[in-house]
């Protein structure tokens, strides 16, 4: 267990920012019971906007690669107004979030019948479909997309017959998102680097065995 924090004067050495939900003061207060006043949480830097952002409406014709932040109406790059109102985007995200939460309950929470391998196999098509269908709307590193990528990597790891290169690719995809927003020492990022190292070792061993 961690030590209790003093009301004032205590420093926090654990990094609480992740790609999975906002590192906002409100989120930390609700989940961890304290309000963070570090520079990143207070200033909400523009580089974190894709974590909850939608792609600029003009991205379809290649005119802009910017994003519209959560709760915003205009692209941070070109200033174009998004085609969907904030309330419509929030409603869509709530629907998607409920689905993703149900998938997480299966793969992480153990809410499945039969075996975990069967559950992972059954879920993979839905995870792939979500990533394909949300790609034109949500920013690449949006928290929902990232969470589905993580679930996909777990699902692939549950399948003993899955090609090792598929697992390596899925882990690298997760890490690409994390490296854009997280500090190198963030435990979440380090855990996935550890998983990737293990997968690469297995891949190298398989290559040596095939060449022998």
mmCIF file of C-alpha atoms in Angstrom:
data_model
loop_
_atom_site.group_PDB
_atom_site.id
_atom_site.type_symbol
_atom_site.label_atom_id
_atom_site.label_comp_id
_atom_site.label_asym_id
_atom_site.label_seq_id
_atom_site.Cartn_x
_atom_site.Cartn_y
_atom_site.Cartn_z
ATOM 1 C CA UNK A 1 0.000 0.000 0.000
ATOM 2 C CA UNK A 2 1.134 3.538 -0.624
ATOM 3 C CA UNK A 3 1.642 5.999 2.160
ATOM 4 C CA UNK A 4 -1.204 8.449 2.932
ATOM 5 C CA UNK A 5 -0.694 11.937 1.520
ATOM 6 C CA UNK A 6 -0.584 14.958 3.786
ATOM 7 C CA UNK A 7 -3.130 17.639 3.055
ATOM 8 C CA UNK A 8 -0.364 20.000 2.025
ATOM 9 C CA UNK A 9 3.344 19.733 1.413
ATOM 10 C CA UNK A 10 3.459 16.165 0.058
ATOM 11 C CA UNK A 11 4.883 15.367 -3.349
ATOM 12 C CA UNK A 12 3.399 12.736 -5.648
ATOM 13 C CA UNK A 13 5.970 10.609 -7.485
ATOM 14 C CA UNK A 14 3.514 8.367 -9.346
ATOM 15 C CA UNK A 15 2.553 9.388 -12.881
ATOM 16 C CA UNK A 16 -1.234 9.259 -13.189
ATOM 17 C CA UNK A 17 -1.548 10.408 -16.792
ATOM 18 C CA UNK A 18 -2.482 7.661 -19.243
ATOM 19 C CA UNK A 19 -3.941 7.368 -22.724
ATOM 20 C CA UNK A 20 -7.141 5.967 -21.320
ATOM 21 C CA UNK A 21 -8.971 8.731 -19.818
ATOM 22 C CA UNK A 22 -8.135 12.118 -19.198
ATOM 23 C CA UNK A 23 -5.606 13.261 -16.776
ATOM 24 C CA UNK A 24 -7.911 16.171 -15.886
ATOM 25 C CA UNK A 25 -8.367 17.464 -12.364
ATOM 26 C CA UNK A 26 -11.973 16.251 -12.356
ATOM 27 C CA UNK A 27 -10.996 12.722 -13.407
ATOM 28 C CA UNK A 28 -8.264 12.464 -10.792
ATOM 29 C CA UNK A 29 -10.524 13.840 -8.071
ATOM 30 C CA UNK A 30 -13.214 11.292 -8.921
ATOM 31 C CA UNK A 31 -10.898 8.285 -9.303
ATOM 32 C CA UNK A 32 -7.978 8.997 -6.961
ATOM 33 C CA UNK A 33 -9.436 11.409 -4.420
ATOM 34 C CA UNK A 34 -7.101 14.368 -4.924
ATOM 35 C CA UNK A 35 -6.834 17.395 -7.178
ATOM 36 C CA UNK A 36 -3.591 17.644 -9.149
ATOM 37 C CA UNK A 37 -2.099 21.084 -9.753
ATOM 38 C CA UNK A 38 0.913 20.064 -11.829
ATOM 39 C CA UNK A 39 1.613 22.105 -14.947
ATOM 40 C CA UNK A 40 0.243 19.491 -17.299
ATOM 41 C CA UNK A 41 -3.069 18.924 -15.508
ATOM 42 C CA UNK A 42 -3.697 22.627 -14.951
ATOM 43 C CA UNK A 43 -2.703 23.882 -18.394
ATOM 44 C CA UNK A 44 -4.295 21.032 -20.427
ATOM 45 C CA UNK A 45 -1.661 21.337 -23.193
ATOM 46 C CA UNK A 46 -2.833 21.406 -26.788
ATOM 47 C CA UNK A 47 -0.680 18.377 -27.604
ATOM 48 C CA UNK A 48 -3.025 16.304 -25.404
ATOM 49 C CA UNK A 49 -6.105 17.395 -27.379
ATOM 50 C CA UNK A 50 -6.116 14.219 -29.554
ATOM 51 C CA UNK A 51 -6.761 12.095 -26.441
ATOM 52 C CA UNK A 52 -10.376 13.243 -26.553
ATOM 53 C CA UNK A 53 -10.454 14.873 -29.972
ATOM 54 C CA UNK A 54 -12.171 14.284 -33.269
ATOM 55 C CA UNK A 55 -10.484 14.622 -36.627
ATOM 56 C CA UNK A 56 -10.969 17.894 -38.436
ATOM 57 C CA UNK A 57 -13.910 17.781 -40.844
ATOM 58 C CA UNK A 58 -11.534 18.810 -43.623
ATOM 59 C CA UNK A 59 -9.325 15.745 -43.174
ATOM 60 C CA UNK A 60 -11.460 13.759 -45.638
ATOM 61 C CA UNK A 61 -10.090 15.743 -48.588
ATOM 62 C CA UNK A 62 -6.591 15.938 -47.131
ATOM 63 C CA UNK A 63 -6.847 19.658 -46.455
ATOM 64 C CA UNK A 64 -6.096 19.422 -42.729
ATOM 65 C CA UNK A 65 -4.750 16.861 -40.263
ATOM 66 C CA UNK A 66 -5.726 18.757 -37.111
ATOM 67 C CA UNK A 67 -8.270 17.869 -34.454
ATOM 68 C CA UNK A 68 -11.247 19.333 -32.648
ATOM 69 C CA UNK A 69 -10.716 18.967 -28.866
ATOM 70 C CA UNK A 70 -13.326 17.479 -26.560
ATOM 71 C CA UNK A 71 -15.954 20.110 -25.886
ATOM 72 C CA UNK A 72 -14.612 22.288 -28.684
ATOM 73 C CA UNK A 73 -16.212 23.304 -31.939
ATOM 74 C CA UNK A 74 -13.235 24.205 -34.156
ATOM 75 C CA UNK A 75 -10.054 22.563 -35.370
ATOM 76 C CA UNK A 76 -6.933 23.567 -33.457
ATOM 77 C CA UNK A 77 -4.937 23.744 -36.713
ATOM 78 C CA UNK A 78 -7.133 25.359 -39.371
ATOM 79 C CA UNK A 79 -10.029 26.764 -37.318
ATOM 80 C CA UNK A 80 -12.704 24.979 -39.354
ATOM 81 C CA UNK A 81 -15.913 24.255 -37.468
ATOM 82 C CA UNK A 82 -16.703 20.576 -37.002
ATOM 83 C CA UNK A 83 -19.715 19.252 -38.879
ATOM 84 C CA UNK A 84 -21.147 17.655 -35.724
ATOM 85 C CA UNK A 85 -22.233 19.662 -32.705
ATOM 86 C CA UNK A 86 -20.512 18.995 -29.395
ATOM 87 C CA UNK A 87 -23.606 17.285 -27.970
ATOM 88 C CA UNK A 88 -23.764 14.905 -30.952
ATOM 89 C CA UNK A 89 -20.093 13.985 -30.634
ATOM 90 C CA UNK A 90 -20.448 13.436 -26.889
ATOM 91 C CA UNK A 91 -23.497 11.207 -27.429
ATOM 92 C CA UNK A 92 -21.598 9.105 -29.975
ATOM 93 C CA UNK A 93 -18.662 8.751 -27.584
ATOM 94 C CA UNK A 94 -20.965 7.672 -24.751
ATOM 95 C CA UNK A 95 -22.407 4.916 -26.953
ATOM 96 C CA UNK A 96 -18.960 3.763 -28.029
ATOM 97 C CA UNK A 97 -17.628 3.933 -24.473
ATOM 98 C CA UNK A 98 -20.420 1.637 -23.251
ATOM 99 C CA UNK A 99 -19.518 -0.927 -25.906
ATOM 100 C CA UNK A 100 -15.794 -0.702 -25.140
ATOM 101 C CA UNK A 101 -16.531 -1.084 -21.420
ATOM 102 C CA UNK A 102 -18.469 -4.277 -22.166
ATOM 103 C CA UNK A 103 -15.532 -5.641 -24.184
ATOM 104 C CA UNK A 104 -13.171 -4.770 -21.343
ATOM 105 C CA UNK A 105 -15.423 -6.591 -18.883
ATOM 106 C CA UNK A 106 -14.989 -9.707 -21.004
ATOM 107 C CA UNK A 107 -11.235 -9.643 -21.622
ATOM 108 C CA UNK A 108 -10.055 -7.966 -18.417
ATOM 109 C CA UNK A 109 -12.909 -8.545 -16.006
ATOM 110 C CA UNK A 110 -13.438 -12.220 -16.846
ATOM 111 C CA UNK A 111 -17.101 -11.745 -17.792
ATOM 112 C CA UNK A 112 -17.265 -14.583 -20.310
ATOM 113 C CA UNK A 113 -18.538 -18.128 -20.632
ATOM 114 C CA UNK A 114 -16.343 -20.894 -21.951
ATOM 115 C CA UNK A 115 -12.627 -20.171 -22.203
ATOM 116 C CA UNK A 116 -10.727 -16.882 -22.404
ATOM 117 C CA UNK A 117 -9.285 -18.051 -25.709
ATOM 118 C CA UNK A 118 -12.785 -18.464 -27.153
ATOM 119 C CA UNK A 119 -13.854 -15.071 -25.813
ATOM 120 C CA UNK A 120 -10.789 -13.408 -27.347
ATOM 121 C CA UNK A 121 -11.403 -15.081 -30.698
ATOM 122 C CA UNK A 122 -15.048 -13.985 -30.691
ATOM 123 C CA UNK A 123 -14.190 -10.369 -29.821
ATOM 124 C CA UNK A 124 -11.356 -9.770 -32.294
ATOM 125 C CA UNK A 125 -13.629 -9.029 -35.308
ATOM 126 C CA UNK A 126 -15.576 -6.449 -33.274
ATOM 127 C CA UNK A 127 -12.380 -4.769 -32.069
ATOM 128 C CA UNK A 128 -11.051 -4.577 -35.642
ATOM 129 C CA UNK A 129 -14.377 -3.215 -36.902
ATOM 130 C CA UNK A 130 -14.403 -0.494 -34.252
ATOM 131 C CA UNK A 131 -10.896 0.636 -35.198
ATOM 132 C CA UNK A 132 -11.799 0.678 -38.898
ATOM 133 C CA UNK A 133 -15.086 2.531 -38.452
ATOM 134 C CA UNK A 134 -13.864 5.084 -35.906
ATOM 135 C CA UNK A 135 -10.703 5.964 -37.849
ATOM 136 C CA UNK A 136 -12.353 8.666 -40.028
ATOM 137 C CA UNK A 137 -13.935 10.342 -36.976
ATOM 138 C CA UNK A 138 -11.736 10.016 -33.886
ATOM 139 C CA UNK A 139 -8.137 11.156 -33.583
ATOM 140 C CA UNK A 140 -5.675 8.297 -33.856
ATOM 141 C CA UNK A 141 -4.678 8.515 -30.188
ATOM 142 C CA UNK A 142 -8.204 9.133 -28.885
ATOM 143 C CA UNK A 143 -8.672 7.389 -25.523
ATOM 144 C CA UNK A 144 -11.388 5.095 -26.898
ATOM 145 C CA UNK A 145 -9.311 4.017 -29.893
ATOM 146 C CA UNK A 146 -6.298 3.468 -27.677
ATOM 147 C CA UNK A 147 -8.293 1.373 -25.227
ATOM 148 C CA UNK A 148 -9.545 -0.831 -28.073
ATOM 149 C CA UNK A 149 -5.982 -1.217 -29.371
ATOM 150 C CA UNK A 150 -4.925 -2.368 -25.905
ATOM 151 C CA UNK A 151 -7.820 -4.833 -25.705
ATOM 152 C CA UNK A 152 -6.893 -6.095 -29.168
ATOM 153 C CA UNK A 153 -3.314 -6.735 -28.051
ATOM 154 C CA UNK A 154 -4.608 -8.685 -25.042
ATOM 155 C CA UNK A 155 -6.981 -10.690 -27.240
ATOM 156 C CA UNK A 156 -4.198 -11.611 -29.675
ATOM 157 C CA UNK A 157 -1.939 -12.617 -26.775
ATOM 158 C CA UNK A 158 -4.666 -15.028 -25.610
ATOM 159 C CA UNK A 159 -4.563 -16.934 -28.904
ATOM 160 C CA UNK A 160 -1.673 -19.429 -28.901
ATOM 161 C CA UNK A 161 -1.920 -19.929 -32.661
ATOM 162 C CA UNK A 162 -1.833 -16.216 -33.527
ATOM 163 C CA UNK A 163 1.244 -15.307 -35.607
ATOM 164 C CA UNK A 164 3.815 -13.654 -33.364
ATOM 165 C CA UNK A 165 4.293 -10.834 -35.878
ATOM 166 C CA UNK A 166 0.615 -9.908 -35.444
ATOM 167 C CA UNK A 167 1.125 -9.533 -31.690
ATOM 168 C CA UNK A 168 4.311 -7.507 -32.236
ATOM 169 C CA UNK A 169 2.476 -5.177 -34.612
ATOM 170 C CA UNK A 170 -0.413 -4.647 -32.184
ATOM 171 C CA UNK A 171 1.932 -3.861 -29.272
ATOM 172 C CA UNK A 172 3.960 -1.442 -31.397
ATOM 173 C CA UNK A 173 0.708 0.274 -32.382
ATOM 174 C CA UNK A 174 -0.184 0.752 -28.695
ATOM 175 C CA UNK A 175 3.277 2.049 -27.857
ATOM 176 C CA UNK A 176 3.230 4.538 -30.724
ATOM 177 C CA UNK A 177 0.191 6.177 -29.123
ATOM 178 C CA UNK A 178 1.697 6.110 -25.635
ATOM 179 C CA UNK A 179 4.992 7.677 -26.650
ATOM 180 C CA UNK A 180 3.151 10.701 -28.034
ATOM 181 C CA UNK A 181 1.621 11.574 -24.673
ATOM 182 C CA UNK A 182 3.376 9.775 -21.819
ATOM 183 C CA UNK A 183 6.674 10.270 -20.055
ATOM 184 C CA UNK A 184 9.304 7.566 -20.756
ATOM 185 C CA UNK A 185 9.149 6.440 -17.118
ATOM 186 C CA UNK A 186 5.354 6.072 -17.019
ATOM 187 C CA UNK A 187 4.596 2.574 -15.608
ATOM 188 C CA UNK A 188 1.864 1.907 -18.181
ATOM 189 C CA UNK A 189 4.291 2.572 -21.040
ATOM 190 C CA UNK A 190 7.041 0.517 -19.397
ATOM 191 C CA UNK A 191 4.671 -2.427 -19.009
ATOM 192 C CA UNK A 192 3.925 -2.433 -22.731
ATOM 193 C CA UNK A 193 7.611 -2.118 -23.555
ATOM 194 C CA UNK A 194 8.150 -5.214 -21.426
ATOM 195 C CA UNK A 195 5.383 -7.046 -23.305
ATOM 196 C CA UNK A 196 6.875 -5.993 -26.634
ATOM 197 C CA UNK A 197 10.356 -7.149 -25.592
ATOM 198 C CA UNK A 198 8.937 -10.575 -24.753
ATOM 199 C CA UNK A 199 7.110 -10.804 -28.076
ATOM 200 C CA UNK A 200 10.227 -9.767 -30.013
ATOM 201 C CA UNK A 201 12.266 -12.407 -28.166
ATOM 202 C CA UNK A 202 9.733 -15.051 -29.166
ATOM 203 C CA UNK A 203 9.795 -13.789 -32.736
ATOM 204 C CA UNK A 204 13.588 -13.994 -32.863
ATOM 205 C CA UNK A 205 13.521 -17.510 -31.407
ATOM 206 C CA UNK A 206 10.994 -18.592 -34.017
ATOM 207 C CA UNK A 207 13.139 -17.149 -36.803
ATOM 208 C CA UNK A 208 16.220 -19.007 -35.541
ATOM 209 C CA UNK A 209 14.266 -22.237 -35.294
ATOM 210 C CA UNK A 210 12.952 -21.826 -38.841
ATOM 211 C CA UNK A 211 16.457 -21.180 -40.154
ATOM 212 C CA UNK A 212 17.990 -24.195 -38.387
#
